[in-house]
Coordinates of C-alpha atoms and ligand atoms in Angstrom, one line a residue:
M1 CA -25.4 18.5 -0.8
S2 CA -23.9 18.7 -4.4
E3 CA -24.4 15.3 -6.2
K4 CA -20.9 13.9 -7.0
K5 CA -20.1 12.9 -10.6
L6 CA -20.4 9.2 -11.4
S7 CA -17.2 7.3 -12.2
A8 CA -16.6 7.0 -15.8
N9 CA -17.0 3.1 -15.5
E10 CA -20.6 3.7 -14.5
G11 CA -21.4 5.4 -17.8
I12 CA -19.5 2.5 -19.6
K13 CA -21.7 -0.1 -18.0
T14 CA -24.8 1.8 -18.6
R15 CA -24.1 2.3 -22.4
S16 CA -22.9 -1.5 -22.7
N17 CA -26.2 -3.0 -23.3
Y18 CA -25.5 -5.5 -20.6
L19 CA -21.9 -5.8 -21.1
R20 CA -21.8 -6.1 -25.0
G21 CA -20.3 -2.8 -25.8
T22 CA -18.3 -3.1 -28.9
I23 CA -16.2 -6.1 -27.8
A24 CA -17.4 -8.3 -30.9
E25 CA -16.4 -5.6 -33.4
G26 CA -13.2 -5.0 -31.5
L27 CA -12.3 -8.7 -31.8
A28 CA -12.8 -8.6 -35.5
D29 CA -10.5 -5.6 -36.0
L30 CA -7.2 -7.1 -36.9
S31 CA -5.5 -3.7 -37.4
T32 CA -4.5 -3.8 -33.7
G33 CA -3.7 -6.4 -31.1
S34 CA -5.9 -4.2 -28.6
L35 CA -9.4 -3.3 -27.8
S36 CA -10.8 0.1 -27.3
E37 CA -10.5 1.7 -23.7
D38 CA -14.2 1.1 -23.0
D39 CA -14.4 -2.5 -24.2
Q40 CA -11.2 -3.2 -22.1
Q41 CA -13.4 -2.3 -19.0
L42 CA -16.2 -4.4 -20.2
L43 CA -14.0 -7.3 -21.0
K44 CA -13.2 -7.8 -17.5
F45 CA -16.9 -8.8 -16.7
H46 CA -16.0 -11.7 -19.4
G47 CA -13.2 -12.7 -17.3
S48 CA -10.3 -11.3 -19.4
Y49 CA -7.7 -8.3 -19.1
Q50 CA -5.9 -6.8 -21.9
Q51 CA -2.3 -6.5 -20.9
D52 CA 1.1 -6.2 -22.5
D53 CA 4.4 -7.9 -21.8
R54 CA 6.4 -5.2 -19.7
D55 CA 9.7 -6.8 -20.1
L56 CA 9.3 -5.9 -23.7
R57 CA 7.9 -2.3 -23.3
A58 CA 11.2 -0.4 -23.7
N59 CA 12.4 -2.4 -26.7
R60 CA 9.2 -2.0 -28.5
R61 CA 9.0 1.7 -27.8
K62 CA 12.5 2.1 -29.1
H63 CA 11.4 0.6 -32.3
R64 CA 8.2 2.4 -32.5
L65 CA 6.1 -0.7 -32.3
E66 CA 2.7 -1.1 -30.7
K67 CA 3.1 -2.6 -27.2
A68 CA 3.1 -6.5 -27.1
F69 CA -0.4 -6.6 -26.3
S70 CA -1.9 -10.0 -25.2
F71 CA -4.8 -11.0 -22.8
M72 CA -5.1 -12.8 -19.6
I73 CA -8.1 -15.1 -19.0
R74 CA -9.4 -16.0 -15.4
I75 CA -11.3 -19.2 -15.4
R76 CA -13.6 -19.5 -12.6
V77 CA -13.5 -22.7 -10.6
P78 CA -16.2 -22.3 -7.9
G79 CA -14.8 -23.8 -4.6
G80 CA -11.8 -24.7 -6.4
V81 CA -12.9 -28.0 -7.6
A82 CA -11.8 -29.1 -11.1
T83 CA -12.2 -32.5 -12.8
P84 CA -8.9 -34.2 -14.2
A85 CA -10.6 -33.5 -17.7
Q86 CA -10.8 -29.8 -16.8
W87 CA -7.1 -29.6 -15.7
L88 CA -6.3 -31.3 -19.0
A89 CA -8.2 -28.8 -20.9
T90 CA -6.6 -25.9 -19.1
D91 CA -3.3 -27.5 -19.7
D92 CA -4.1 -27.8 -23.4
M93 CA -5.2 -24.2 -23.6
A94 CA -1.9 -23.1 -21.8
E95 CA 0.1 -24.7 -24.4
T96 CA -2.1 -23.8 -27.6
Y97 CA -3.1 -20.5 -26.8
A98 CA -1.4 -19.0 -23.9
N99 CA 2.3 -18.6 -22.5
G100 CA 2.7 -22.3 -21.6
T101 CA 2.1 -21.8 -17.9
I102 CA -1.1 -22.1 -15.7
K103 CA -1.4 -19.6 -12.8
L104 CA -3.3 -21.0 -9.8
T105 CA -4.6 -17.9 -8.3
T106 CA -5.2 -16.6 -4.7
R107 CA -8.8 -17.2 -5.3
Q108 CA -8.9 -20.7 -6.3
A109 CA -9.0 -20.0 -10.0
F110 CA -6.9 -20.7 -13.0
Q111 CA -5.4 -18.0 -15.0
L112 CA -3.8 -18.0 -18.4
H113 CA -1.6 -15.4 -19.8
G114 CA -0.3 -14.1 -23.1
I115 CA -3.2 -14.9 -25.3
I116 CA -3.2 -12.9 -28.5
K117 CA -6.5 -11.2 -29.3
T118 CA -7.2 -13.5 -32.5
N119 CA -7.0 -16.5 -30.1
L120 CA -9.2 -15.0 -27.3
K121 CA -12.5 -16.5 -28.8
R122 CA -11.0 -20.0 -29.3
T123 CA -9.9 -19.9 -25.7
V124 CA -13.3 -19.1 -24.4
K125 CA -14.8 -21.7 -26.6
A126 CA -12.2 -24.2 -25.2
I127 CA -13.0 -23.1 -21.6
N128 CA -16.8 -23.7 -22.2
A129 CA -16.0 -27.0 -24.0
A130 CA -14.7 -28.0 -20.6
A131 CA -17.7 -27.2 -18.8
M132 CA -16.0 -24.0 -17.2
D133 CA -16.5 -20.4 -17.7
S134 CA -14.8 -17.1 -17.3
I135 CA -17.8 -14.9 -16.8
A136 CA -17.7 -12.6 -13.8
A137 CA -14.3 -13.9 -13.0
C138 CA -13.4 -10.3 -12.9
G139 CA -15.4 -7.1 -13.2
D140 CA -18.0 -5.2 -11.0
V141 CA -19.9 -8.5 -10.0
N142 CA -19.4 -11.3 -7.6
R143 CA -16.2 -13.3 -8.4
N144 CA -15.3 -16.7 -8.1
V145 CA -16.6 -17.9 -4.8
M146 CA -14.0 -19.6 -2.5
C147 CA -14.4 -22.7 -0.1
N148 CA -12.3 -24.6 2.1
P149 CA -10.9 -27.3 -0.2
N150 CA -10.0 -30.1 2.3
P151 CA -11.9 -33.1 1.2
H152 CA -10.8 -35.2 4.1
L153 CA -13.5 -33.3 5.9
S154 CA -15.7 -34.7 3.5
S155 CA -19.4 -34.4 4.7
V156 CA -19.0 -30.9 6.1
H157 CA -16.8 -29.9 3.2
A158 CA -19.3 -31.1 0.7
E159 CA -22.0 -29.0 2.4
A160 CA -19.7 -25.9 2.5
L161 CA -18.7 -26.6 -1.1
K162 CA -22.4 -26.8 -2.3
L163 CA -23.1 -23.6 -0.7
S164 CA -20.1 -21.8 -2.5
Q165 CA -21.4 -23.4 -5.7
D166 CA -25.1 -22.3 -5.0
I167 CA -24.0 -18.8 -4.2
S168 CA -21.7 -18.7 -7.3
D169 CA -24.7 -19.8 -9.7
H170 CA -27.2 -17.5 -8.1
L171 CA -24.8 -14.5 -8.3
T172 CA -23.8 -15.2 -11.9
P173 CA -24.9 -12.5 -14.3
A174 CA -27.8 -13.3 -16.3
T175 CA -26.7 -11.4 -19.5
R176 CA -26.7 -13.2 -22.8
A177 CA -23.6 -11.3 -23.8
Y178 CA -21.1 -13.7 -23.0
H179 CA -22.8 -16.5 -25.0
E180 CA -23.2 -14.1 -27.8
I181 CA -19.9 -12.7 -28.0
W182 CA -17.7 -15.8 -27.3
L183 CA -19.8 -18.8 -27.9
D184 CA -21.7 -17.6 -31.1
G185 CA -25.0 -17.7 -29.2
E186 CA -28.2 -16.5 -30.5
K187 CA -28.6 -12.7 -30.5
I188 CA -31.5 -11.5 -28.3
E189 CA -34.1 -9.9 -30.6
S190 CA -34.6 -6.3 -29.7
S191 CA -38.2 -6.8 -28.8
E192 CA -37.1 -9.2 -26.1
E193 CA -36.5 -7.5 -22.8
E194 CA -33.2 -8.5 -21.3
V195 CA -33.2 -8.4 -17.5
E196 CA -30.2 -8.7 -14.9
P197 CA -32.4 -9.3 -11.9
I198 CA -29.9 -8.9 -9.2
Y199 CA -27.4 -6.5 -10.5
G200 CA -29.5 -4.2 -12.9
T201 CA -28.0 -2.3 -15.8
T202 CA -25.1 -1.0 -13.9
Y203 CA -24.0 -4.0 -11.9
L204 CA -22.3 -3.4 -8.8
P205 CA -20.1 -0.2 -7.9
R206 CA -17.0 -2.5 -7.7
K207 CA -15.8 -6.0 -7.4
F208 CA -17.5 -8.4 -4.9
K209 CA -15.8 -11.3 -3.2
I210 CA -17.3 -14.2 -1.3
T211 CA -15.9 -17.2 0.6
V212 CA -17.1 -20.1 2.6
A213 CA -14.9 -21.5 5.4
V214 CA -14.7 -24.4 7.6
P215 CA -13.0 -23.8 11.0
P216 CA -10.6 -24.3 12.3
S217 CA -8.9 -23.6 8.9
N218 CA -9.1 -19.8 7.7
D219 CA -7.5 -20.8 4.3
V220 CA -9.7 -18.7 2.4
D221 CA -9.0 -15.7 4.3
I222 CA -12.5 -14.7 5.3
Y223 CA -11.4 -11.4 6.9
A224 CA -10.0 -10.1 3.5
N225 CA -13.4 -10.7 1.7
D226 CA -16.5 -8.6 1.2
L227 CA -18.7 -11.5 2.5
S228 CA -17.9 -14.8 4.1
F229 CA -20.0 -17.7 5.5
I230 CA -18.1 -19.4 8.4
A231 CA -19.6 -22.9 8.9
I232 CA -20.6 -23.8 12.4
V233 CA -20.3 -27.6 12.7
E234 CA -22.1 -29.6 15.4
Q235 CA -21.9 -33.4 15.6
G236 CA -20.4 -33.6 12.0
K237 CA -23.0 -31.4 10.3
V238 CA -23.1 -27.9 9.4
V239 CA -25.9 -26.4 11.5
G240 CA -25.5 -22.9 10.0
Y241 CA -23.0 -20.2 9.2
N242 CA -21.6 -17.1 10.8
V243 CA -21.8 -14.3 8.4
A244 CA -18.9 -11.6 8.1
V245 CA -18.8 -8.5 5.9
G246 CA -16.6 -5.8 4.8
G247 CA -13.2 -7.2 4.4
G248 CA -10.9 -6.0 1.6
M249 CA -7.3 -5.5 1.1
G250 CA -6.6 -2.8 -1.6
M251 CA -5.2 0.6 -0.9
T252 CA -3.2 3.3 -2.8
H253 CA 0.2 4.3 -1.6
G254 CA 0.1 7.9 -0.2
N255 CA -3.8 7.9 0.1
E256 CA -4.7 7.3 3.6
A257 CA -8.4 7.4 2.7
T258 CA -7.7 3.9 1.3
F259 CA -6.8 0.9 3.6
P260 CA -7.1 -2.8 4.1
R261 CA -10.0 -3.8 6.3
L262 CA -10.8 -6.8 8.3
A263 CA -14.4 -8.2 7.8
D264 CA -16.7 -8.0 10.8
I265 CA -18.8 -10.9 11.9
I266 CA -22.5 -9.8 12.2
G267 CA -24.5 -12.9 12.9
F268 CA -25.4 -16.4 12.2
C269 CA -27.8 -17.7 9.5
T270 CA -29.1 -21.3 8.8
P271 CA -27.9 -23.1 5.7
E272 CA -31.2 -22.6 4.0
Q273 CA -30.9 -18.8 4.6
A274 CA -27.3 -18.5 3.3
V275 CA -28.0 -17.8 -0.4
D276 CA -30.5 -15.4 0.4
V277 CA -28.2 -13.6 2.8
A278 CA -25.5 -13.4 0.0
E279 CA -27.9 -11.9 -2.2
K280 CA -29.3 -9.4 0.1
V281 CA -25.7 -8.3 1.2
V282 CA -24.9 -7.9 -2.6
L283 CA -28.1 -5.7 -2.8
V284 CA -27.2 -3.4 0.1
Q285 CA -23.9 -2.8 -1.5
R286 CA -25.4 -2.4 -5.1
D287 CA -27.7 0.3 -3.7
Y288 CA -25.5 2.1 -1.2
G289 CA -21.9 1.4 -2.5
D290 CA -20.2 4.9 -3.8
R291 CA -20.3 4.8 -7.5
T292 CA -18.3 8.2 -7.8
D293 CA -14.9 7.2 -6.6
R294 CA -13.7 3.8 -7.6
K295 CA -11.0 3.9 -4.8
H296 CA -13.9 4.2 -2.5
S297 CA -16.3 1.9 -3.8
R298 CA -15.8 -1.4 -2.1
L299 CA -18.4 -2.6 0.6
K300 CA -15.5 -2.1 3.3
Y301 CA -15.9 1.7 2.7
T302 CA -19.7 1.5 2.8
I303 CA -19.4 -0.1 6.1
E304 CA -16.5 1.9 7.4
D305 CA -18.5 5.2 6.6
R306 CA -22.0 4.4 7.7
G307 CA -21.1 2.1 10.4
I308 CA -21.7 -1.6 11.1
A309 CA -24.7 -1.0 13.0
W310 CA -26.3 0.8 10.0
F311 CA -25.4 -2.1 7.8
K312 CA -27.0 -4.6 10.0
T313 CA -30.2 -2.5 10.1
E314 CA -30.4 -2.1 6.5
L315 CA -29.5 -5.9 5.7
D316 CA -32.3 -6.8 8.1
K317 CA -34.7 -4.7 5.9
Y318 CA -33.6 -6.5 2.7
L319 CA -33.9 -9.8 4.4
G320 CA -37.2 -9.1 6.2
Y321 CA -35.8 -11.1 9.2
H322 CA -32.8 -10.8 11.6
L323 CA -29.7 -12.8 11.7
A324 CA -29.3 -14.8 14.8
P325 CA -26.3 -14.1 17.2
A326 CA -23.0 -15.2 15.9
R327 CA -21.7 -18.6 17.3
S328 CA -18.3 -19.2 18.6
F329 CA -15.6 -20.8 16.4
V330 CA -11.9 -20.9 16.2
F331 CA -9.6 -20.4 13.4
E332 CA -6.0 -21.8 13.8
D333 CA -4.2 -20.6 10.6
N334 CA -4.8 -19.7 7.1
G335 CA -2.4 -22.1 5.3
D336 CA -2.5 -25.4 3.6
R337 CA -1.7 -28.9 5.2
Y338 CA 0.8 -30.4 2.8
G339 CA 1.4 -34.0 1.9
W340 CA -0.8 -37.1 2.1
V341 CA -3.8 -37.6 4.2
E342 CA -6.1 -40.5 4.1
D343 CA -9.9 -39.9 4.9
A344 CA -12.6 -42.1 6.5
N345 CA -13.7 -43.5 3.3
G346 CA -10.2 -44.8 2.5
N347 CA -9.5 -42.1 -0.3
H348 CA -6.1 -40.4 -0.4
H349 CA -5.4 -36.7 -0.9
L350 CA -2.2 -35.0 -1.6
T351 CA -1.4 -31.4 -1.0
L352 CA 1.3 -30.1 -3.2
F353 CA 3.2 -26.8 -2.9
I354 CA 3.0 -24.9 -6.1
E355 CA 5.5 -21.9 -5.7
G356 CA 3.8 -18.6 -6.6
G357 CA 1.0 -20.9 -7.8
R358 CA 2.8 -21.2 -11.4
V359 CA 2.5 -24.4 -12.9
V360 CA 5.2 -24.4 -15.5
D361 CA 8.0 -26.8 -16.7
T362 CA 11.7 -26.0 -16.2
P363 CA 14.4 -28.3 -17.2
S364 CA 15.0 -29.3 -13.7
Y365 CA 11.3 -29.5 -12.5
P366 CA 8.9 -30.6 -15.2
L367 CA 5.9 -29.7 -13.0
R368 CA 3.3 -29.1 -15.5
T369 CA 4.2 -32.2 -17.5
G370 CA 3.9 -34.3 -14.3
L371 CA 0.5 -32.9 -13.4
R372 CA -0.7 -33.5 -16.9
E373 CA 0.3 -37.1 -16.7
I374 CA -1.4 -37.5 -13.3
A375 CA -4.5 -35.9 -14.7
K376 CA -4.5 -38.5 -17.4
I377 CA -5.0 -41.4 -15.0
H378 CA -6.4 -39.6 -11.9
D379 CA -9.9 -40.9 -10.9
G380 CA -10.6 -38.3 -8.2
D381 CA -10.5 -34.3 -8.8
F382 CA -8.1 -31.5 -8.3
R383 CA -8.8 -28.8 -5.4
L384 CA -7.0 -25.6 -6.1
T385 CA -6.4 -23.8 -2.7
A386 CA -6.7 -20.1 -1.8
N387 CA -3.0 -20.4 -1.1
Q388 CA -2.3 -21.0 -4.8
N389 CA -1.5 -24.8 -4.4
V390 CA -3.2 -27.9 -5.5
I391 CA -4.7 -30.9 -3.8
I392 CA -4.7 -34.0 -5.9
A393 CA -7.8 -35.2 -4.2
N394 CA -10.0 -38.3 -3.7
I395 CA -7.3 -40.6 -5.0
S396 CA -8.5 -44.3 -5.0
P397 CA -6.2 -46.7 -3.1
K398 CA -5.7 -48.6 -6.3
N399 CA -4.4 -45.4 -8.0
R400 CA -2.2 -44.1 -5.3
P401 CA 0.8 -46.3 -6.2
V402 CA 0.5 -45.1 -9.9
I403 CA 0.3 -41.4 -8.8
E404 CA 3.4 -41.8 -6.4
A405 CA 5.2 -43.3 -9.4
L406 CA 4.5 -40.3 -11.6
L407 CA 5.3 -37.9 -8.7
E408 CA 8.7 -39.6 -8.4
R409 CA 9.3 -39.7 -12.1
Y410 CA 8.7 -35.9 -12.5
G411 CA 10.4 -34.9 -9.4
I412 CA 7.3 -33.5 -7.6
K413 CA 7.1 -36.0 -4.8
D414 CA 9.0 -33.8 -2.2
S415 CA 7.3 -30.5 -3.5
H416 CA 6.4 -29.7 0.2
L417 CA 9.6 -30.6 1.7
K418 CA 10.5 -26.9 2.1
S419 CA 11.0 -24.4 4.9
A420 CA 7.9 -23.6 6.9
M421 CA 8.2 -20.1 5.8
R422 CA 8.4 -21.0 2.0
L423 CA 5.4 -23.2 2.5
N424 CA 3.4 -20.3 4.1
S425 CA 4.4 -17.7 1.3
L426 CA 2.2 -16.2 -1.3
A427 CA 3.4 -13.8 -4.2
C428 CA 1.0 -12.1 -6.7
V429 CA 1.6 -12.3 -10.3
A430 CA 3.2 -8.8 -10.6
L431 CA 5.8 -8.3 -13.5
P432 CA 5.6 -8.8 -16.4
T433 CA 2.0 -9.2 -17.2
C434 CA 0.3 -7.1 -14.3
G435 CA -0.2 -3.7 -15.7
L436 CA -0.4 -2.1 -12.2
S437 CA 2.8 -3.8 -10.5
L438 CA 5.5 -1.4 -9.3
A439 CA 8.0 -4.2 -8.3
E440 CA 8.6 -7.8 -8.8
A441 CA 6.7 -10.3 -6.6
E442 CA 6.2 -13.9 -8.0
R443 CA 9.6 -13.7 -9.8
Y444 CA 11.3 -12.4 -6.7
L445 CA 9.9 -13.8 -3.4
P446 CA 11.4 -17.3 -4.1
T447 CA 14.8 -15.7 -4.0
L448 CA 14.1 -13.5 -1.1
I449 CA 12.9 -16.5 1.0
G450 CA 16.1 -18.4 0.0
D451 CA 18.1 -15.4 1.6
L452 CA 15.9 -15.4 4.6
E453 CA 16.3 -19.1 5.0
N454 CA 19.8 -18.7 5.9
A455 CA 18.7 -16.3 8.7
L456 CA 16.1 -18.8 9.8
E457 CA 18.4 -21.7 9.7
E458 CA 20.8 -19.9 12.2
S459 CA 18.1 -19.1 14.7
G460 CA 16.8 -22.7 14.6
L461 CA 13.6 -21.6 12.8
R462 CA 13.5 -23.5 9.7
H463 CA 10.4 -25.5 10.8
D464 CA 8.6 -22.6 12.3
A465 CA 5.7 -21.6 10.3
I466 CA 5.8 -17.8 9.6
T467 CA 3.4 -16.4 6.9
I468 CA 5.0 -14.2 4.4
R469 CA 3.4 -12.5 1.5
M470 CA 4.5 -10.2 -1.4
T471 CA 2.8 -8.1 -4.0
G472 CA 4.2 -5.9 -6.7
C473 CA 1.7 -3.0 -5.6
P474 CA -0.6 -2.0 -2.8
N475 CA -3.8 -3.6 -4.4
G476 CA -3.1 -6.6 -2.2
C477 CA -3.7 -9.6 -4.5
A478 CA -1.9 -12.0 -2.2
R479 CA -3.4 -10.5 0.7
P480 CA -0.1 -9.1 2.2
Y481 CA -1.6 -6.9 4.8
I482 CA -2.6 -10.0 7.1
A483 CA 0.6 -11.9 6.8
E484 CA 2.9 -11.8 9.6
I485 CA 5.6 -10.4 7.1
G486 CA 4.2 -8.6 4.2
F487 CA 6.1 -6.9 1.3
V488 CA 4.4 -4.4 -1.1
G489 CA 6.0 -3.1 -4.0
R490 CA 6.9 0.7 -4.1
S491 CA 9.3 1.0 -7.1
P492 CA 11.6 -1.5 -8.9
G493 CA 13.5 -3.5 -6.2
K494 CA 11.9 -1.4 -3.2
Y495 CA 9.2 -2.5 -0.8
N496 CA 6.9 -1.3 2.1
V497 CA 7.9 -3.9 4.8
Y498 CA 4.9 -4.8 7.1
L499 CA 4.9 -6.8 10.3
G500 CA 2.4 -7.9 12.9
G501 CA -0.3 -9.7 10.8
G502 CA -2.2 -12.6 12.6
F503 CA -1.0 -16.2 11.9
A504 CA -4.6 -17.0 11.0
G505 CA -5.2 -14.0 9.0
Q506 CA -7.2 -12.4 11.8
R507 CA -5.2 -9.3 12.4
L508 CA -3.8 -6.5 10.0
S509 CA -0.1 -5.7 10.0
K510 CA 1.7 -2.4 10.4
L511 CA 4.2 -0.6 8.3
Y512 CA 7.6 -1.2 9.6
R513 CA 9.8 0.2 6.7
T514 CA 8.9 2.2 3.7
D515 CA 10.7 2.0 0.3
F516 CA 13.0 -0.7 1.6
P517 CA 15.4 -2.2 -0.9
G518 CA 14.7 -5.9 -1.2
E519 CA 18.3 -7.1 -1.0
E520 CA 18.6 -5.6 2.5
V521 CA 15.4 -7.4 3.9
P522 CA 17.6 -10.3 5.2
A523 CA 19.8 -7.9 7.4
L524 CA 16.6 -6.2 8.5
L525 CA 14.9 -9.4 9.6
A526 CA 17.8 -11.6 10.8
P527 CA 18.0 -9.7 14.3
I528 CA 14.1 -10.0 14.7
F529 CA 14.3 -13.9 13.9
K530 CA 17.1 -14.3 16.3
R531 CA 15.2 -12.4 19.2
Y532 CA 12.0 -14.3 18.3
A533 CA 13.8 -17.6 18.6
A534 CA 15.3 -16.7 21.9
E535 CA 12.6 -14.8 23.6
R536 CA 9.3 -16.0 22.3
L537 CA 6.6 -17.2 24.8
E538 CA 5.2 -20.7 24.6
G539 CA 3.4 -21.0 21.4
E540 CA 3.9 -17.2 20.5
R541 CA 3.5 -16.6 16.7
F542 CA 6.1 -14.3 14.8
G543 CA 3.4 -11.6 14.3
D544 CA 2.3 -11.6 18.0
F545 CA 5.9 -11.3 19.0
A546 CA 6.6 -8.4 16.7
I547 CA 3.8 -6.5 18.3
R548 CA 4.7 -7.7 21.8
S549 CA 8.4 -6.6 21.3
G550 CA 7.5 -3.4 20.1
Y551 CA 8.7 -3.5 16.4
V552 CA 5.3 -2.5 15.4
A553 CA 1.9 -1.2 17.0
E554 CA -1.1 -3.4 16.8
T555 CA -3.6 -2.8 14.2
K556 CA -7.1 -3.5 15.3
Q557 CA -9.0 -2.3 12.2
G558 CA -8.4 -0.7 8.9
S559 CA -9.2 2.8 10.3
D560 CA -6.1 2.6 12.5
F561 CA -4.0 0.9 9.6
H562 CA -2.0 4.2 8.9
A563 CA -1.7 5.2 12.7
N564 CA 1.2 4.9 14.7
V565 CA 3.6 4.0 12.1
A566 CA 6.9 4.6 13.6
V567 CA 9.6 3.9 11.3
T568 CA 10.7 5.1 7.9
A569 CA 13.5 3.8 5.8
Ligands
LIG1 FE1 -6.0 -8.8 -7.9 C1 -6.3 -6.1 -9.9 C2 -4.2 -10.4 -10.1 C3 -6.6 -11.9 -6.1 C4 -7.2 -6.9 -5.2 N1 -5.4 -8.5 -9.6 C5 -5.6 -7.3 -10.6 C6 -5.2 -7.5 -11.8 C7 -6.2 -7.9 -12.7 C8 -4.5 -6.1 -12.4 C9 -5.3 -5.3 -13.2 O1 -6.4 -4.7 -12.7 O2 -4.8 -4.8 -14.3 C10 -4.0 -8.5 -11.8 C11 -3.8 -9.3 -12.9 C12 -2.3 -9.7 -12.9 C13 -1.9 -10.7 -14.0 O3 -1.2 -10.5 -14.9 O4 -2.6 -11.8 -13.8 C14 -4.6 -9.2 -10.4 N2 -5.5 -10.7 -8.2 C15 -4.7 -11.2 -9.2 C16 -4.4 -12.8 -8.8 C17 -4.2 -13.6 -10.3 C18 -3.2 -12.8 -8.1 C19 -2.5 -14.1 -7.8 O5 -1.3 -14.1 -8.0 O6 -3.1 -15.1 -7.5 C20 -5.6 -13.2 -7.9 C21 -6.6 -13.7 -8.9 C22 -7.9 -14.0 -8.0 C23 -9.0 -14.8 -8.7 O7 -8.8 -15.8 -9.1 O8 -10.0 -14.0 -8.7 C24 -6.0 -11.8 -7.3 N3 -6.8 -9.3 -6.0 C25 -6.6 -10.4 -5.4 C26 -7.1 -10.4 -4.0 C27 -7.0 -11.5 -3.2 C28 -8.5 -12.2 -2.8 O9 -9.2 -11.8 -3.5 O10 -8.6 -13.0 -1.8 C29 -7.2 -9.1 -3.9 C30 -7.4 -8.6 -2.4 C31 -8.6 -8.6 -1.8 C32 -9.6 -7.5 -2.3 O11 -10.2 -7.7 -3.3 O12 -9.6 -6.5 -1.5 C33 -7.1 -8.3 -5.0 N4 -6.7 -6.9 -7.7 C34 -6.9 -6.4 -6.2 C35 -7.0 -4.9 -6.6 C36 -7.7 -4.0 -5.7 C37 -9.1 -3.9 -5.3 C38 -9.5 -2.8 -4.3 O13 -10.5 -3.1 -3.6 O14 -8.6 -1.8 -4.2 C39 -6.9 -4.7 -8.0 C40 -6.9 -3.3 -8.6 C41 -8.4 -2.8 -8.9 O15 -9.4 -3.6 -8.8 O16 -8.5 -1.6 -9.3 C42 -6.5 -6.0 -8.6
LIG2 FE1 -0.7 -6.7 -10.0 FE2 -0.7 -5.4 -7.6 FE3 -2.2 -7.4 -8.0 FE4 0.3 -7.8 -7.6 S1 -1.0 -7.0 -6.2 S2 -1.1 -8.9 -9.2 S3 1.1 -6.2 -8.8 S4 -2.5 -5.6 -9.1

């Protein structure tokens, strides 16, 4: 069999001297706002992407100007827990170095956009000063580890959170490059051998994503991740975790060899084994993942090509023991529970709806200011959710009235008094910062939902939760292929429309319309809403109804995602 050529990124990693490349030199070069192509790839491992403002592209081209380059930084928040001081620091960075907004991501992290090259190092220093980091927020390594953020389930949640943070620590790259480049850390003497014990010199073939879930909530969307741990709880204690592997969303339009895939549940491990299991799953993927084709290099393809039985056998070899049989559990949904909750210890928690995860001030809705004022007096913490929302968590009874007054003053109190569809919506960043977007998402979905709300209202469905997600391209950053209604950008104003995803994120959807104009979506969906309202079975979810009523065929696994697609525009 002829050896396939390694992808270009493998060479970049190998030559990079553990992710240093020439980033430091590039930052010092003031003749351009950008970095070299290779350094742009390496920069991702440090948590940053070079971007340009796509709204300004045409104009700058007309005036023969360099693109309006700037950088996005992703700040890791393992398990989504941030202190009020960290919230304030992020808010401050957003104002001082970025575009005045904070983006809460679909992986419980903070993102800042619009940082110019000369401010990049200052921003990383400010992140570090707030006891956070951005290393491994992006790149071919394990990313921000997610965890169910519901603090009212405190003892169980605390165990799950600790696991997510332990895994995050264990899988953080060991390279000193991050400290050297950004924090003026001491340079390693050339005689000193630097080692990257888990990743080696070429790191992983591709990004790697881990979650810890606490049933019945699947808010971290375990089926869309490379590896997940599902807490099995008995008598209020986590007795162990089911292990799920091989999920992922990204695909490419027109390339049927790429597809979203649901993770398979392969067994059960004890809490003591979980970090080891995480490491060994990573090692199997490090050693067997495809390093020749980056569109085929995620764990989902390793498993799809070689089979789940092969994967389990190989994992056993790395572990030196077998996983126990998976235990039973039930997921009810993958959304957030909004509003106030009081836990057994008398602490209060408030989940706010943050549309598109964008914390920004507008004249009519000073959300960022309001949250900043709350952070100044909050004595608990903030929990970022995988649905781009935030929980103001662990509020002491004495502080609740103060926080309520601030919520009232800044108009945030009723953030969650919206249609159930809006509360179950997700949109990726897309334009103007994302270099890969083909259509709008975050800036458009709120309007589209507004139009759909009229149809929902007419059918009496305003309070019926239906999951709806939009992305500007098929990479799937808002996990659209497991929503009951999904929109995936094809070109400006046009989307592929998917139906039939599972309400708990447990089933992939199926293509219903291709290249469909956004403005025609309400007319497309209104009759389906009407039939759903009239004909649904007791407790039947919209995605299930779409399949039972024949709008789309059922997709069982990624391998049949592209099969039986019936309708085109
Ligand atoms: Fe993503 C690339 C934004 C979650 C799959 N994602 C990107 C980039 C960095 C574009 C790029 O490569 O140039 C986007 C930056 C946009 C911007 O301007 O900020 C981007 N992804 C996001 C975020 C911010 C979306 C959001 O609105 O919240 C999420 C950040 C998560 C985080 O904090 O780490 C985000 N991305 C996801 C998810 C969801 C998840 O992880 O649960 C997925 C699908 C799950 C998966 O990985 O399979 C996802 N992003 C991708 C892919 C496709 C990967 C693939 O296997 O094909 C890309 C493109 C790539 O890697 O080549 C991508
Ligand atoms: Fe960008 Fe596509 Fe991800 Fe949206 S789904 S943020 S358009 S890469």
